[in-house]
Amino acid sequence: MQYQAKILELRRALDSVIVGQAALLDRLVVGLLAGGHVLVEGLPGLAKTTAVKTLAAGIHARFQRIQFTPDLLPGDLTGTDIYRPQEGAFHFAEGPLFNEIILADEINRAPAKVQSALLEAMQEHQITAGGQTRKLPPLFMVMATQNPIEQAGTYPLPEAQLDRFLLHVTLDYPSADEELEILRRDRARHLTEGQEPIAPVLDVQTALAAREEVYQVYVAPEVEQYMVRLARATRAPGEWRPEWAEAVEVGASPRAALALSHAAAALAYLRGRDFVTPDDVREIAPDCLRHRIILSLNARLQKLSRDALIAGLLDAVPAP
């Protein structure tokens, strides 16, 4: 694995800036390695935006932050045709989606038309504007953030779009020691004001080459079967936990098993291995599955959360 050292260097560089969000940083790098999009959900002040911006700074790639608002239009993302009188013709002005790393900040504040434009970019790596289809850069990935508690001025993401995210990461508060370290680093921040949080560690070609190496990570047939069993268990949890026979309205799609395979291979690569273990699958499974499950009304009335259901299935479904 020729490029593992560079990826590990990037991961260490992220730790030098972000305190107490090790799982989030792992998932951002997994998204980069697997070529998937990442949705980060957490309360304000938990370094969601800072973590994504720091990852972008560590890669010598074109980065664009888009602040999603209710008045955003599809053309604000994709670009639009502009008439040039001196040439007597229309010229297409590319929108921010033509960059390589996109930070979609507060993604749930944009209306349905904007989400539809983003959906094509996320799934097909292309956009259609002005009657023409244009390809996006090979590295293209969306890292989106949303706040779980705000309701005014927000639009729930449609299930079809949620399914396009490789991972849905949820954040919690840091520990007391981590919060103390955040205070100390903040006091010293004025010394580096105006500088990038970290220097670029790798370029686009290295990141793409590392992705190719992730595809070479070995996944044993028994581990593949375990991934499929987990995905199918979300559709019929009653087969594993009888009390949950009516708990799920819609389970994870086949795309969930693909996400598990790609993300577990990327996590194994990040851990310095060239093979996937069942523990890799168990670690990454909640982030691959939680946004692909719709609980029934009865389950919600009983206060059953998606995370609790996934944890119960991980305990019930035997690992190889």
Tab-separated table of C-alpha atoms in Angstrom, residues 20-313:
chain	number	residue	atom	x	y	z
A	20	GLY	CA	-11.965	15.473	20.823
A	21	GLN	CA	-13.693	14.424	17.597
A	22	ALA	CA	-11.560	11.428	16.627
A	23	ALA	CA	-14.507	9.456	15.217
A	24	LEU	CA	-15.578	12.402	13.051
A	25	LEU	CA	-12.063	12.848	11.674
A	26	ASP	CA	-11.837	9.128	10.910
A	27	ARG	CA	-15.145	9.285	9.042
A	28	LEU	CA	-14.114	12.316	6.998
A	29	VAL	CA	-10.969	10.502	5.853
A	30	VAL	CA	-13.013	7.343	5.188
A	31	GLY	CA	-15.316	9.410	2.975
A	32	LEU	CA	-12.306	10.760	1.094
A	33	LEU	CA	-10.839	7.268	0.611
A	34	ALA	CA	-14.134	5.636	-0.377
A	35	GLY	CA	-15.172	8.455	-2.699
A	36	GLY	CA	-18.398	8.957	-0.775
A	37	HIS	CA	-20.290	11.895	0.661
A	38	VAL	CA	-20.525	12.543	4.402
A	39	LEU	CA	-23.380	14.132	6.367
A	40	VAL	CA	-22.307	15.502	9.760
A	41	GLU	CA	-25.064	16.224	12.282
A	42	GLY	CA	-24.468	17.889	15.614
A	43	LEU	CA	-25.348	20.774	17.876
A	44	PRO	CA	-23.781	24.190	17.251
A	45	GLY	CA	-20.181	24.622	18.379
A	46	LEU	CA	-18.997	21.027	17.925
A	47	ALA	CA	-16.451	21.863	15.183
A	48	LYS	CA	-18.435	20.399	12.270
A	49	THR	CA	-17.516	23.151	9.822
A	50	THR	CA	-13.985	23.528	11.184
A	51	ALA	CA	-13.271	19.812	10.733
A	52	VAL	CA	-14.372	19.824	7.089
A	53	LYS	CA	-12.419	23.010	6.328
A	54	THR	CA	-9.330	21.532	7.980
A	55	LEU	CA	-9.569	18.372	5.872
A	56	ALA	CA	-9.865	20.495	2.733
A	57	ALA	CA	-6.806	22.500	3.793
A	58	GLY	CA	-4.833	19.257	4.108
A	59	ILE	CA	-5.493	18.378	0.463
A	60	HIS	CA	-4.165	20.534	-2.353
A	61	ALA	CA	-7.589	20.567	-4.019
A	62	ARG	CA	-10.189	23.115	-5.045
A	63	PHE	CA	-12.475	23.733	-2.071
A	64	GLN	CA	-15.757	25.648	-1.900
A	65	ARG	CA	-18.010	26.344	1.037
A	66	ILE	CA	-21.686	26.875	0.201
A	67	GLN	CA	-23.871	28.392	2.898
A	68	PHE	CA	-27.314	26.934	2.278
A	69	THR	CA	-30.222	29.341	2.768
A	70	PRO	CA	-33.971	29.220	1.962
A	71	ASP	CA	-33.548	31.656	-0.954
A	72	LEU	CA	-30.819	29.612	-2.686
A	73	LEU	CA	-31.532	28.688	-6.328
A	74	PRO	CA	-30.319	25.643	-8.305
A	75	GLY	CA	-28.272	27.906	-10.573
A	76	ASP	CA	-26.401	29.161	-7.512
A	77	LEU	CA	-24.928	25.650	-7.253
A	78	THR	CA	-24.693	24.417	-10.829
A	79	GLY	CA	-23.907	27.652	-12.647
A	80	THR	CA	-25.839	29.342	-15.445
A	81	ASP	CA	-25.575	30.615	-19.018
A	82	ILE	CA	-24.554	34.264	-19.228
A	83	TYR	CA	-24.985	36.288	-22.425
A	84	ARG	CA	-21.892	38.129	-23.643
A	85	PRO	CA	-22.914	40.979	-25.975
A	86	GLN	CA	-19.399	41.434	-27.374
A	87	GLU	CA	-19.395	37.809	-28.559
A	88	GLY	CA	-23.094	37.599	-29.368
A	89	ALA	CA	-23.324	34.248	-27.582
A	90	PHE	CA	-24.083	32.622	-24.251
A	91	HIS	CA	-21.231	31.459	-22.035
A	92	PHE	CA	-21.657	28.952	-19.215
A	93	ALA	CA	-20.360	30.239	-15.887
A	94	GLU	CA	-19.558	27.263	-13.664
A	95	GLY	CA	-21.097	27.175	-10.200
A	96	PRO	CA	-19.412	26.136	-6.955
A	97	LEU	CA	-20.222	22.437	-7.518
A	98	PHE	CA	-17.398	22.279	-10.067
A	99	ASN	CA	-14.871	22.309	-7.229
A	100	GLU	CA	-13.404	19.112	-5.800
A	101	ILE	CA	-14.379	19.323	-2.118
A	102	ILE	CA	-17.719	20.929	-1.276
A	103	LEU	CA	-18.766	21.994	2.202
A	104	ALA	CA	-22.564	22.196	2.170
A	105	ASP	CA	-23.080	24.117	5.395
A	106	GLU	CA	-26.520	23.725	7.007
A	107	ILE	CA	-27.706	21.702	4.031
A	108	ASN	CA	-31.240	21.309	5.394
A	109	ARG	CA	-31.932	25.036	4.985
A	110	ALA	CA	-32.254	24.800	1.185
A	111	PRO	CA	-35.598	24.085	-0.578
A	112	ALA	CA	-36.460	21.039	-2.701
A	113	LYS	CA	-35.322	22.450	-6.065
A	114	VAL	CA	-31.831	23.033	-4.738
A	115	GLN	CA	-31.715	19.575	-3.172
A	116	SER	CA	-32.692	18.057	-6.533
A	117	ALA	CA	-29.791	19.814	-8.267
A	118	LEU	CA	-27.439	18.560	-5.575
A	119	LEU	CA	-28.861	15.027	-5.839
A	120	GLU	CA	-27.716	14.627	-9.461
A	121	ALA	CA	-24.241	15.899	-8.598
A	122	MET	CA	-23.896	13.508	-5.653
A	123	GLN	CA	-25.130	10.400	-7.468
A	124	GLU	CA	-23.962	10.897	-11.060
A	125	HIS	CA	-20.958	13.202	-10.534
A	126	GLN	CA	-22.427	15.484	-13.165
A	127	ILE	CA	-24.794	18.436	-13.423
A	128	THR	CA	-27.334	19.362	-16.073
A	129	ALA	CA	-27.784	23.061	-16.794
A	130	GLY	CA	-28.790	24.936	-19.906
A	131	GLY	CA	-29.765	21.668	-21.593
A	132	GLN	CA	-26.228	20.272	-21.344
A	133	THR	CA	-24.695	17.721	-19.009
A	134	ARG	CA	-21.256	18.475	-17.631
A	135	LYS	CA	-18.955	16.158	-15.671
A	136	LEU	CA	-17.650	17.081	-12.222
A	137	PRO	CA	-14.021	16.556	-11.083
A	138	PRO	CA	-12.998	12.927	-10.275
A	139	LEU	CA	-12.314	13.762	-6.607
A	140	PHE	CA	-15.713	15.464	-6.171
A	141	MET	CA	-17.230	14.878	-2.745
A	142	VAL	CA	-19.830	16.658	-0.621
A	143	MET	CA	-19.374	17.073	3.113
A	144	ALA	CA	-22.589	18.461	4.543
A	145	THR	CA	-23.514	19.717	7.990
A	146	GLN	CA	-26.877	20.123	9.674
A	147	ASN	CA	-28.187	21.107	13.085
A	148	PRO	CA	-30.617	18.532	14.585
A	149	ILE	CA	-32.528	20.918	16.849
A	150	GLU	CA	-33.465	23.823	14.574
A	151	GLN	CA	-36.825	23.564	12.834
A	152	ALA	CA	-37.683	27.095	11.652
A	153	GLY	CA	-36.512	27.717	8.099
A	154	THR	CA	-35.351	24.148	7.527
A	155	TYR	CA	-36.413	21.452	5.066
A	156	PRO	CA	-35.984	17.770	5.987
A	157	LEU	CA	-33.679	16.060	3.505
A	158	PRO	CA	-35.570	13.637	1.225
A	159	GLU	CA	-34.853	9.948	1.754
A	160	ALA	CA	-33.474	9.616	-1.791
A	161	GLN	CA	-30.848	12.217	-1.030
A	162	LEU	CA	-29.999	10.805	2.401
A	163	ASP	CA	-29.364	7.455	0.703
A	164	ARG	CA	-26.665	9.110	-1.435
A	165	PHE	CA	-24.566	9.896	1.615
A	166	LEU	CA	-22.025	7.184	2.336
A	167	LEU	CA	-21.977	8.105	6.037
A	168	HIS	CA	-24.203	9.987	8.458
A	169	VAL	CA	-22.089	10.973	11.447
A	170	THR	CA	-23.646	12.265	14.677
A	171	LEU	CA	-21.602	14.239	17.193
A	172	ASP	CA	-21.713	14.531	20.967
A	173	TYR	CA	-20.125	16.982	23.391
A	174	PRO	CA	-16.385	16.667	24.145
A	175	SER	CA	-15.124	15.465	27.502
A	176	ALA	CA	-14.068	17.920	30.233
A	177	ASP	CA	-10.374	17.442	29.430
A	178	GLU	CA	-11.000	17.931	25.724
A	179	GLU	CA	-13.003	21.083	26.372
A	180	LEU	CA	-10.139	22.441	28.497
A	181	GLU	CA	-7.719	21.775	25.641
A	182	ILE	CA	-10.078	23.635	23.272
A	183	LEU	CA	-9.907	26.687	25.560
A	184	ARG	CA	-6.114	26.582	25.638
A	185	ARG	CA	-5.796	26.295	21.878
A	186	ASP	CA	-8.264	29.128	21.355
A	187	ARG	CA	-6.107	31.487	23.442
A	188	ALA	CA	-3.136	30.772	21.191
A	189	ARG	CA	-5.111	31.040	17.965
A	190	HIS	CA	-4.303	34.730	17.422
A	191	LEU	CA	-0.678	33.747	16.709
A	192	THR	CA	-1.754	32.015	13.494
A	193	GLU	CA	-4.629	34.300	12.537
A	194	GLY	CA	-5.136	34.379	8.761
A	195	GLN	CA	-3.146	31.211	8.102
A	196	GLU	CA	-4.504	27.905	6.865
A	197	PRO	CA	-5.181	25.520	9.793
A	198	ILE	CA	-2.724	22.967	8.334
A	199	ALA	CA	-0.379	22.874	5.367
A	200	PRO	CA	-1.412	20.654	2.418
A	201	VAL	CA	-0.263	17.080	3.032
A	202	LEU	CA	-1.259	15.449	-0.270
A	203	ASP	CA	-2.474	16.449	-3.709
A	204	VAL	CA	-5.475	15.328	-5.732
A	205	GLN	CA	-3.602	12.636	-7.656
A	206	THR	CA	-2.323	11.085	-4.424
A	207	ALA	CA	-5.850	11.055	-2.967
A	208	LEU	CA	-7.197	9.369	-6.115
A	209	ALA	CA	-4.343	6.844	-6.056
A	210	ALA	CA	-5.145	6.039	-2.405
A	211	ARG	CA	-8.768	5.416	-3.440
A	212	GLU	CA	-7.562	2.875	-5.981
A	213	GLU	CA	-5.570	1.132	-3.256
A	214	VAL	CA	-8.681	0.954	-1.066
A	215	TYR	CA	-10.361	-1.100	-3.813
A	216	GLN	CA	-7.528	-3.623	-3.423
A	217	VAL	CA	-8.258	-4.151	0.304
A	218	TYR	CA	-9.318	-7.776	0.755
A	219	VAL	CA	-12.840	-8.545	1.954
A	220	ALA	CA	-13.363	-12.217	2.825
A	221	PRO	CA	-16.571	-13.896	1.597
A	222	GLU	CA	-17.664	-14.437	5.213
A	223	VAL	CA	-17.318	-10.711	5.921
A	224	GLU	CA	-19.268	-9.868	2.754
A	225	GLN	CA	-22.066	-12.173	3.912
A	226	TYR	CA	-22.027	-10.462	7.316
A	227	MET	CA	-22.498	-7.062	5.662
A	228	VAL	CA	-25.459	-8.330	3.659
A	229	ARG	CA	-27.022	-9.908	6.762
A	230	LEU	CA	-26.760	-6.598	8.624
A	231	ALA	CA	-28.349	-4.642	5.782
A	232	ARG	CA	-31.175	-7.173	5.417
A	233	ALA	CA	-31.718	-7.269	9.181
A	234	THR	CA	-32.768	-3.614	9.107
A	235	ARG	CA	-35.640	-4.547	6.780
A	236	ALA	CA	-36.937	-7.367	9.010
A	237	PRO	CA	-35.560	-6.769	12.513
A	238	GLY	CA	-38.244	-9.036	13.968
A	239	GLU	CA	-36.349	-12.063	12.656
A	240	TRP	CA	-33.537	-11.220	15.092
A	241	ARG	CA	-35.434	-9.394	17.833
A	242	PRO	CA	-39.103	-10.483	17.967
A	243	GLU	CA	-40.130	-7.369	19.907
A	244	TRP	CA	-39.109	-5.285	16.864
A	245	ALA	CA	-41.322	-7.117	14.364
A	246	GLU	CA	-43.199	-3.892	13.535
A	247	ALA	CA	-40.416	-1.415	14.334
A	248	VAL	CA	-39.262	-0.501	10.825
A	249	GLU	CA	-41.293	1.067	8.052
A	250	VAL	CA	-38.441	1.140	5.509
A	251	GLY	CA	-35.122	-0.636	5.946
A	252	ALA	CA	-31.743	-0.033	4.361
A	253	SER	CA	-31.528	-0.370	0.581
A	254	PRO	CA	-28.953	-2.548	-1.230
A	255	ARG	CA	-26.867	0.606	-1.435
A	256	ALA	CA	-26.313	0.179	2.316
A	257	ALA	CA	-24.390	-3.082	1.801
A	258	LEU	CA	-22.275	-1.340	-0.840
A	259	ALA	CA	-21.653	1.527	1.572
A	260	LEU	CA	-20.637	-0.924	4.299
A	261	SER	CA	-18.197	-2.619	1.938
A	262	HIS	CA	-16.582	0.611	0.724
A	263	ALA	CA	-16.469	2.283	4.140
A	264	ALA	CA	-15.131	-0.788	5.976
A	265	ALA	CA	-12.373	-1.191	3.375
A	266	ALA	CA	-11.457	2.490	3.738
A	267	LEU	CA	-11.444	2.175	7.545
A	268	ALA	CA	-9.165	-0.881	7.360
A	269	TYR	CA	-6.840	1.058	5.032
A	270	LEU	CA	-6.825	3.968	7.495
A	271	ARG	CA	-5.941	1.509	10.274
A	272	GLY	CA	-2.918	0.360	8.246
A	273	ARG	CA	-4.301	-3.000	7.095
A	274	ASP	CA	-4.962	-4.516	3.663
A	275	PHE	CA	-7.917	-6.646	4.789
A	276	VAL	CA	-11.306	-5.986	6.427
A	277	THR	CA	-12.237	-7.506	9.781
A	278	PRO	CA	-15.738	-7.935	11.271
A	279	ASP	CA	-14.759	-5.276	13.828
A	280	ASP	CA	-14.291	-2.774	10.988
A	281	VAL	CA	-17.819	-3.529	9.838
A	282	ARG	CA	-19.245	-3.217	13.351
A	283	GLU	CA	-17.472	0.102	13.920
A	284	ILE	CA	-18.638	1.767	10.725
A	285	ALA	CA	-22.106	0.152	10.473
A	286	PRO	CA	-24.052	2.751	12.532
A	287	ASP	CA	-22.777	5.590	10.320
A	288	CYS	CA	-23.626	3.630	7.153
A	289	LEU	CA	-27.127	2.589	8.271
A	290	ARG	CA	-28.712	5.239	10.512
A	291	HIS	CA	-29.847	7.530	7.669
A	292	ARG	CA	-31.206	4.635	5.617
A	293	ILE	CA	-33.803	3.442	8.147
A	294	ILE	CA	-37.296	4.851	8.667
A	295	LEU	CA	-38.840	3.742	11.943
A	296	SER	CA	-42.532	2.972	12.204
A	297	LEU	CA	-44.899	5.219	14.121
A	298	ASN	CA	-45.223	2.586	16.813
A	299	ALA	CA	-41.447	2.432	17.303
A	300	ARG	CA	-41.228	6.213	17.563
A	301	LEU	CA	-44.032	6.254	20.126
A	302	GLN	CA	-42.059	3.720	22.149
A	303	LYS	CA	-38.993	6.020	21.975
A	304	LEU	CA	-36.956	3.494	20.002
A	305	SER	CA	-34.127	5.311	18.220
A	306	ARG	CA	-32.420	4.220	15.029
A	307	ASP	CA	-29.096	3.991	16.859
A	308	ALA	CA	-30.626	1.716	19.509
A	309	LEU	CA	-32.098	-0.494	16.800
A	310	ILE	CA	-28.766	-0.747	14.966
A	311	ALA	CA	-26.929	-1.520	18.209
A	312	GLY	CA	-29.438	-4.267	18.981
A	313	LEU	CA	-29.041	-5.789	15.524
